Short mmCIF file of C-alpha atoms in Angstrom, two decimals:
data_model
loop_
_atom_site.label_atom_id
_atom_site.label_comp_id
_atom_site.label_asym_id
_atom_site.label_seq_id
_atom_site.Cartn_x
_atom_site.Cartn_y
_atom_site.Cartn_z
CA MET A 42 9.63 -11.43 -7.11
CA ALA A 43 7.70 -9.71 -9.93
CA ASN A 44 4.74 -12.10 -9.89
CA GLY A 45 4.13 -11.44 -6.19
CA ASN A 46 3.95 -15.16 -5.37
CA PHE A 47 7.16 -15.36 -3.40
CA LYS A 48 6.73 -16.19 0.27
CA PHE A 49 9.59 -15.74 2.68
CA SER A 50 10.19 -18.70 4.98
CA PRO A 51 12.59 -18.06 7.84
CA PRO A 52 15.37 -20.62 8.01
CA LYS A 53 15.25 -23.35 10.61
CA THR A 54 17.55 -23.08 13.56
CA PRO A 55 20.84 -24.59 12.34
CA ILE A 56 21.53 -28.12 13.52
CA PRO A 57 23.83 -27.56 16.51
CA MET A 58 27.09 -29.22 17.33
CA ILE A 59 26.55 -32.07 19.82
CA THR A 60 28.85 -31.71 22.81
CA PRO A 61 27.02 -33.60 25.57
CA GLN A 62 27.87 -32.75 29.17
CA ILE A 63 27.48 -36.32 30.36
CA GLU A 64 29.56 -38.65 32.51
CA ASN A 65 32.34 -40.25 30.51
CA SER A 66 31.30 -43.92 30.76
CA TRP A 67 27.81 -43.04 29.55
CA LYS A 68 29.25 -40.83 26.82
CA GLN A 69 31.18 -43.82 25.48
CA VAL A 70 28.19 -46.17 25.69
CA LEU A 71 25.81 -43.70 24.02
CA TRP A 72 28.17 -41.87 21.67
CA ASP A 73 26.49 -43.22 18.54
CA GLN A 74 23.18 -41.78 19.75
CA PHE A 75 24.65 -38.31 20.15
CA GLN A 76 25.81 -38.52 16.53
CA ALA A 77 22.49 -39.78 15.17
CA PRO A 78 20.30 -37.41 13.09
CA TYR A 79 17.39 -37.68 15.54
CA PHE A 80 19.53 -36.29 18.35
CA ALA A 81 20.51 -33.25 16.30
CA GLU A 82 16.83 -32.63 15.61
CA LEU A 83 16.07 -33.05 19.33
CA LYS A 84 18.74 -30.50 20.17
CA ARG A 85 17.29 -28.07 17.63
CA PHE A 86 13.81 -28.60 19.08
CA LEU A 87 15.09 -27.77 22.57
CA ILE A 88 16.80 -24.59 21.35
CA GLU A 89 13.57 -23.42 19.74
CA GLU A 90 11.50 -24.36 22.80
CA LYS A 91 13.77 -22.32 25.07
CA GLN A 92 13.28 -19.28 22.84
CA HIS A 93 9.56 -19.27 23.69
CA TYR A 94 9.04 -21.17 26.95
CA ARG A 95 10.67 -22.11 30.22
CA VAL A 96 12.04 -25.63 30.01
CA PHE A 97 12.79 -27.91 32.95
CA PRO A 98 15.08 -29.13 34.35
CA PRO A 99 17.83 -26.50 34.01
CA GLY A 100 20.28 -27.32 31.24
CA GLY A 101 23.01 -28.48 33.59
CA CYS A 102 20.66 -31.04 35.15
CA ILE A 103 19.27 -32.68 32.01
CA PHE A 104 21.74 -35.58 32.27
CA ASN A 105 21.82 -35.64 36.07
CA ALA A 106 20.68 -39.28 36.24
CA PHE A 107 23.62 -40.35 34.08
CA ASN A 108 26.12 -38.02 35.72
CA SER A 109 25.14 -39.24 39.19
CA THR A 110 25.32 -42.98 38.43
CA PRO A 111 28.07 -44.08 36.02
CA PHE A 112 27.26 -46.94 33.66
CA ASP A 113 29.37 -49.56 35.43
CA GLN A 114 28.03 -48.59 38.87
CA VAL A 115 24.32 -49.05 38.12
CA LYS A 116 22.67 -51.71 40.33
CA VAL A 117 19.02 -50.63 40.27
CA VAL A 118 17.00 -48.79 37.62
CA ILE A 119 13.79 -46.86 38.38
CA ILE A 120 12.02 -45.54 35.28
CA GLY A 121 9.77 -42.49 35.29
CA GLN A 122 7.92 -40.83 32.42
CA ASP A 123 8.91 -37.16 32.23
CA PRO A 124 10.17 -34.44 34.60
CA TYR A 125 8.00 -32.45 36.98
CA HIS A 126 6.82 -29.35 35.12
CA GLU A 127 6.49 -26.71 37.84
CA VAL A 128 9.12 -24.17 38.90
CA GLY A 129 11.95 -25.50 41.05
CA GLN A 130 10.91 -29.15 41.09
CA ALA A 131 12.84 -31.07 38.43
CA HIS A 132 16.58 -31.64 38.65
CA GLY A 133 17.10 -34.57 36.33
CA LEU A 134 16.19 -37.52 38.57
CA CYS A 135 12.84 -39.25 38.22
CA PHE A 136 10.43 -38.73 41.14
CA SER A 137 13.00 -36.54 42.93
CA VAL A 138 12.67 -32.83 43.74
CA GLN A 139 15.21 -30.25 44.77
CA ASP A 140 15.79 -29.40 48.42
CA GLY A 141 13.10 -27.21 49.93
CA VAL A 142 10.43 -28.11 47.37
CA PRO A 143 7.12 -29.58 48.65
CA PHE A 144 6.78 -33.29 47.92
CA PRO A 145 4.67 -34.14 44.84
CA LYS A 146 1.91 -36.65 45.51
CA SER A 147 3.69 -39.55 43.80
CA LEU A 148 6.77 -38.98 45.94
CA ILE A 149 4.61 -38.85 49.08
CA ASN A 150 3.27 -42.28 48.14
CA ILE A 151 6.77 -43.61 47.46
CA PHE A 152 7.79 -42.49 50.94
CA LYS A 153 4.66 -44.11 52.41
CA GLU A 154 5.49 -47.44 50.80
CA LEU A 155 9.09 -47.13 51.98
CA SER A 156 7.84 -46.55 55.51
CA ASP A 157 5.58 -49.59 55.42
CA ASP A 158 8.20 -51.74 53.70
CA VAL A 159 11.52 -50.92 55.36
CA GLY A 160 10.72 -48.57 58.25
CA PHE A 161 11.70 -45.48 56.31
CA VAL A 162 11.45 -42.18 58.19
CA THR A 163 10.05 -39.39 56.01
CA PRO A 164 12.87 -36.87 55.42
CA ARG A 165 12.77 -33.11 55.21
CA SER A 166 13.89 -33.16 51.58
CA GLY A 167 12.53 -35.03 48.58
CA ASN A 168 15.96 -35.02 46.92
CA LEU A 169 16.80 -38.63 46.05
CA GLN A 170 20.43 -37.94 45.10
CA LYS A 171 21.67 -40.24 47.89
CA TRP A 172 20.13 -43.21 46.10
CA THR A 173 21.98 -42.42 42.88
CA GLN A 174 25.31 -42.46 44.71
CA GLN A 175 24.60 -46.08 45.70
CA GLY A 176 23.90 -47.25 42.15
CA VAL A 177 20.23 -46.37 41.65
CA LEU A 178 19.67 -44.91 38.18
CA LEU A 179 16.65 -42.58 38.41
CA LEU A 180 15.81 -42.32 34.72
CA ASN A 181 12.94 -40.45 33.12
CA ALA A 182 12.02 -41.64 29.63
CA THR A 183 11.76 -37.99 28.54
CA LEU A 184 14.47 -35.76 29.97
CA THR A 185 12.90 -32.31 29.51
CA VAL A 186 9.49 -30.67 29.71
CA ARG A 187 7.87 -27.29 29.06
CA GLU A 188 6.69 -25.33 32.10
CA HIS A 189 3.11 -26.17 33.15
CA ALA A 190 2.80 -28.68 30.28
CA ALA A 191 3.18 -32.32 31.30
CA GLY A 192 4.31 -34.56 28.46
CA SER A 193 5.08 -31.60 26.18
CA HIS A 194 8.48 -32.95 25.11
CA GLN A 195 7.38 -36.51 24.47
CA GLY A 196 7.78 -37.79 20.94
CA HIS A 197 10.73 -35.57 20.01
CA GLY A 198 13.55 -38.08 20.42
CA TRP A 199 14.22 -38.43 24.12
CA GLU A 200 12.47 -41.80 24.27
CA THR A 201 14.75 -43.16 21.54
CA PHE A 202 17.75 -42.02 23.56
CA THR A 203 16.62 -43.40 26.92
CA ASP A 204 15.36 -46.65 25.39
CA CYS A 205 18.87 -47.11 24.02
CA ALA A 206 20.33 -46.48 27.49
CA ILE A 207 18.06 -49.19 28.93
CA GLN A 208 18.99 -51.60 26.13
CA ARG A 209 22.72 -50.99 26.57
CA LEU A 210 22.40 -51.68 30.30
CA SER A 211 20.52 -54.87 29.50
CA GLU A 212 23.07 -55.99 26.92
CA GLN A 213 26.32 -55.02 28.61
CA ARG A 214 25.55 -55.51 32.32
CA GLU A 215 24.23 -58.43 34.37
CA GLY A 216 22.14 -58.76 37.52
CA LEU A 217 20.43 -55.37 37.51
CA VAL A 218 17.11 -54.81 39.26
CA PHE A 219 14.57 -52.83 37.23
CA LEU A 220 11.62 -51.25 39.08
CA LEU A 221 8.81 -50.53 36.62
CA TRP A 222 5.85 -48.65 38.06
CA GLY A 223 2.76 -48.11 35.93
CA ASN A 224 1.94 -49.24 32.41
CA TYR A 225 4.25 -46.74 30.72
CA ALA A 226 7.29 -48.05 32.58
CA ILE A 227 6.14 -51.67 32.42
CA ASN A 228 6.17 -51.44 28.62
CA LYS A 229 9.94 -50.92 28.87
CA ARG A 230 10.24 -54.55 29.96
CA ALA A 231 10.49 -55.43 26.26
CA LEU A 232 13.92 -53.74 26.24
CA ILE A 233 15.28 -55.85 29.10
CA ASP A 234 16.78 -59.35 28.91
CA THR A 235 14.97 -61.01 31.80
CA SER A 236 17.31 -64.00 31.64
CA LYS A 237 20.10 -61.70 32.91
CA HIS A 238 18.20 -59.17 35.01
CA TYR A 239 15.38 -58.90 37.54
CA VAL A 240 12.21 -56.94 36.73
CA LEU A 241 9.74 -55.93 39.45
CA THR A 242 6.47 -54.35 38.33
CA ALA A 243 3.70 -52.53 40.18
CA ALA A 244 1.10 -49.82 39.72
CA HIS A 245 2.30 -46.24 39.47
CA PRO A 246 2.66 -44.37 42.79
CA SER A 247 0.31 -41.64 41.57
CA PRO A 248 -2.74 -41.10 43.82
CA LEU A 249 -4.84 -42.30 40.86
CA SER A 250 -3.29 -45.77 40.95
CA ALA A 251 -1.21 -46.31 44.09
CA PHE A 252 -3.99 -48.24 45.82
CA ARG A 253 -4.19 -50.61 42.84
CA GLY A 254 -0.89 -52.33 43.53
CA PHE A 255 1.85 -49.88 44.39
CA PHE A 256 1.09 -49.88 48.09
CA GLY A 257 2.21 -53.22 49.42
CA CYS A 258 4.50 -54.06 46.49
CA LYS A 259 7.51 -54.10 48.85
CA HIS A 260 9.85 -53.35 45.97
CA PHE A 261 12.44 -51.74 48.21
CA SER A 262 12.96 -54.73 50.49
CA LYS A 263 12.69 -57.12 47.53
CA THR A 264 15.38 -55.16 45.70
CA ASN A 265 17.73 -55.43 48.64
CA GLU A 266 17.08 -59.16 48.98
CA LEU A 267 17.99 -59.63 45.32
CA LEU A 268 21.12 -57.52 45.68
CA LYS A 269 22.23 -59.51 48.72
CA GLN A 270 21.60 -62.80 46.89
CA MET A 271 23.98 -61.56 44.18
CA GLY A 272 26.61 -60.57 46.74
CA LYS A 273 26.02 -56.84 46.22
CA ILE A 274 25.66 -54.16 48.87
CA PRO A 275 21.97 -53.40 49.47
CA ILE A 276 20.60 -49.87 49.08
CA ASP A 277 20.25 -47.68 52.16
CA TRP A 278 16.91 -46.14 51.22
CA GLN A 279 16.87 -43.72 54.13
CA LEU A 280 17.59 -40.17 53.02
#
């Protein structure tokens, strides 16, 4: 422009079409969320992030928790915060790592409690996929993360989405067992109807807090006792 005051601003990445690659029962339950404006903004944020950084888990694994445990098959819910942020670790299930990856410290402590609680034998792999096939939803509150940057994708919409998933489970299902470890997860109790579901709380399995109430919580045996009381098949925690 003649007055020299014009500043060029590059256009934002266009709001993308939402075509979620998610298991059909969850797609139906959460369809309104995929159509909500916040989810389009979240999608745009992820596209821009991937232009500049490595993002975990790989795109095909973002909804792994949902794809592995259909809505009507959920029996137990374990809530994590966000994915592991180092190469090769995250694959869309909270606390779980891919085959061949060294166990993170929180997972080591989970295995220790399992050993003390139910005689669990530490496996070669930290992949918890077997649990999901028995009805354990391994849900992170935030489903993606930037490499080397814990918590980097918090506050961009994932929490709205996963909070809704927890609420829909609470509203539409009965007799679920929620395992909430650490204050972040325990705050999710407000989303759960405790007149219909069971909520077990403990400290987080992180080395910073495991000795303050995670060790000795016996959540794995308690979960199975509750499932048996409801006439459900208990979880085989051994991997």
